[in-house]
Amino acid sequence: MADNQDGIYIRESIGGVPVEPDKSRGKGKKTPRKTSEAVAATLKSDPYIWGIYLMLVLISIIELYSASATEVVGTNVYAPLIRHGMFLGIGFVLLYLVQRTHYGYIARFAGLIGVLSWLALAYSTFMGVEINGAQRAFMLGPFTVQPPEIVKLTVIIWLAAILAKSQQRHDVKTSGIVYSAIIVAAFGGLLALNGLTNTLLVMVVSVSMFLICGIPLKKICIVIGVYAALFGVFYLFTKVINRSSEFDKVGQTEEVVTTGGGDHSLGSKTQVNRIVRFFQGVHPEDSLTDENRQVIMAKLAQARGGIVGKGLGNSRESVRLPLAFSDYIYSIVIEESGLIGGIFLMILYLLLLARAGYVAYHLSRALPAFLILGCAILIVFQALVHMAIVTGLFPVSGQPLPLISKGGTSVLVMSVAIGIMLSVSRYATRQKEGKSVRDNAEAQHLGEDLNAINASADN
């Protein structure tokens, strides 16, 4: 507050929202409320989410150093750790910048972000390079970019914005449900060409967000039915591709090109073979082959870990286990820290979801609640899928352990997801704050279309 020469008081404002002076102190004197700088200084990110993130990063550094034995080249044993540390450092910078940015700005550009990520996914699917029998990436200079990892987060941001705009009292407009289902189908169709696990992840997270935003169970069942029908169409489509591919290869001896417009029937065949081997299982009398090596070595690592493990840095199977540093790093965690360490890591992820649920429950508006829960569900569900694959509950599929497995794209995307959660905890208004200055500032950032009330708030 400042006064001019005529004694007229100038009002402070935050985010363009005027703040009236406080007239309760003294007679004839007007004391201002908190200025925008003072209010901004009081906004803090959730310390529990920060703590879980830093703990996961610490575990990642320790375990990836042990699991990267097969990647050591020459005498520099720290090279894999340095590369991973570089991505963790970039991820931390992104996280810090995102958590200092109002989540409303991110939601505003959700459509643009979604379209760009879909185009990147389409490019990697039809023009990218093959990784582990599926086209999932493209090269950007010396770096490999995996759009499926980016897509999983952008779908959540896009759905959160659409569902917030379509929010009604304990329900969502039918148009919002239709738009959301179309978006999931558009991304899922491309993801399914490279692997069903990411497709299932996106669909499960989308259904979870439908439940969170209060869509009636009947409508959710209809959406699930549509998803199932799309899976059926995809299955028939891949069967046609396989038959066409087999027909074209009769009498030919050329090798399948692995870069740029490769054979998509290869990806579907790999998926079917993995499912078949999953139901067949592994047995003590089985000989070691390229197909069962990962499963057998992962089970040996877990069996060797026992209850308390062999100690940090004492992994033996990391030398023989392919992809121990990425798709099977959880088995190295169990080998070194035992069943106790494996359960501790699982609980750490679940605590992240629990904390996100606690924050979301007390928020005044729907959009931040959808964002923080969507990001948490993605991180936790992907972690559980990774653990289920490593322990033999799910078929083999490439799914990194969030923030722990090696993988630049995955680390960066998950860091941004944590940053969005921290941004929500920093800027979103709690329902008990009512018509406060902070509440008015948030309303100004969101505008009328994204300003829907959180129906699950503890009123």
PDB file of C-alpha atoms in Angstrom, residues 38 111 138 257-259 264 288 329 335 342 363 378 438 450:
ATOM      1  CA  ALA A  38       4.816 -11.327   1.249  1.00  0.00           C
ATOM      2  CA  GLY A 111      -3.849 -29.244 -25.770  1.00  0.00           C
ATOM      3  CA  PHE A 138      13.980 -41.500 -32.277  1.00  0.00           C
ATOM      4  CA  VAL A 257      15.150 -53.215 -41.444  1.00  0.00           C
ATOM      5  CA  THR A 258      15.477 -52.051 -37.861  1.00  0.00           C
ATOM      6  CA  THR A 259      15.401 -48.322 -38.458  1.00  0.00           C
ATOM      7  CA  HIS A 264       5.323 -53.586 -37.054  1.00  0.00           C
ATOM      8  CA  LEU A 288      19.333 -70.970 -20.249  1.00  0.00           C
ATOM      9  CA  ILE A 329      16.665 -52.963 -11.417  1.00  0.00           C
ATOM     10  CA  GLU A 335      19.389 -58.863  -4.023  1.00  0.00           C
ATOM     11  CA  GLY A 342      11.964 -54.301  -1.610  1.00  0.00           C
ATOM     12  CA  LEU A 363      -8.140 -28.593  -2.315  1.00  0.00           C
ATOM     13  CA  LEU A 378       1.001 -42.724 -12.999  1.00  0.00           C
ATOM     14  CA  ARG A 438      -4.464 -16.576  -2.275  1.00  0.00           C
ATOM     15  CA  LEU A 450     -10.832 -24.092 -15.225  1.00  0.00           C
TER      16      LEU A 450
END
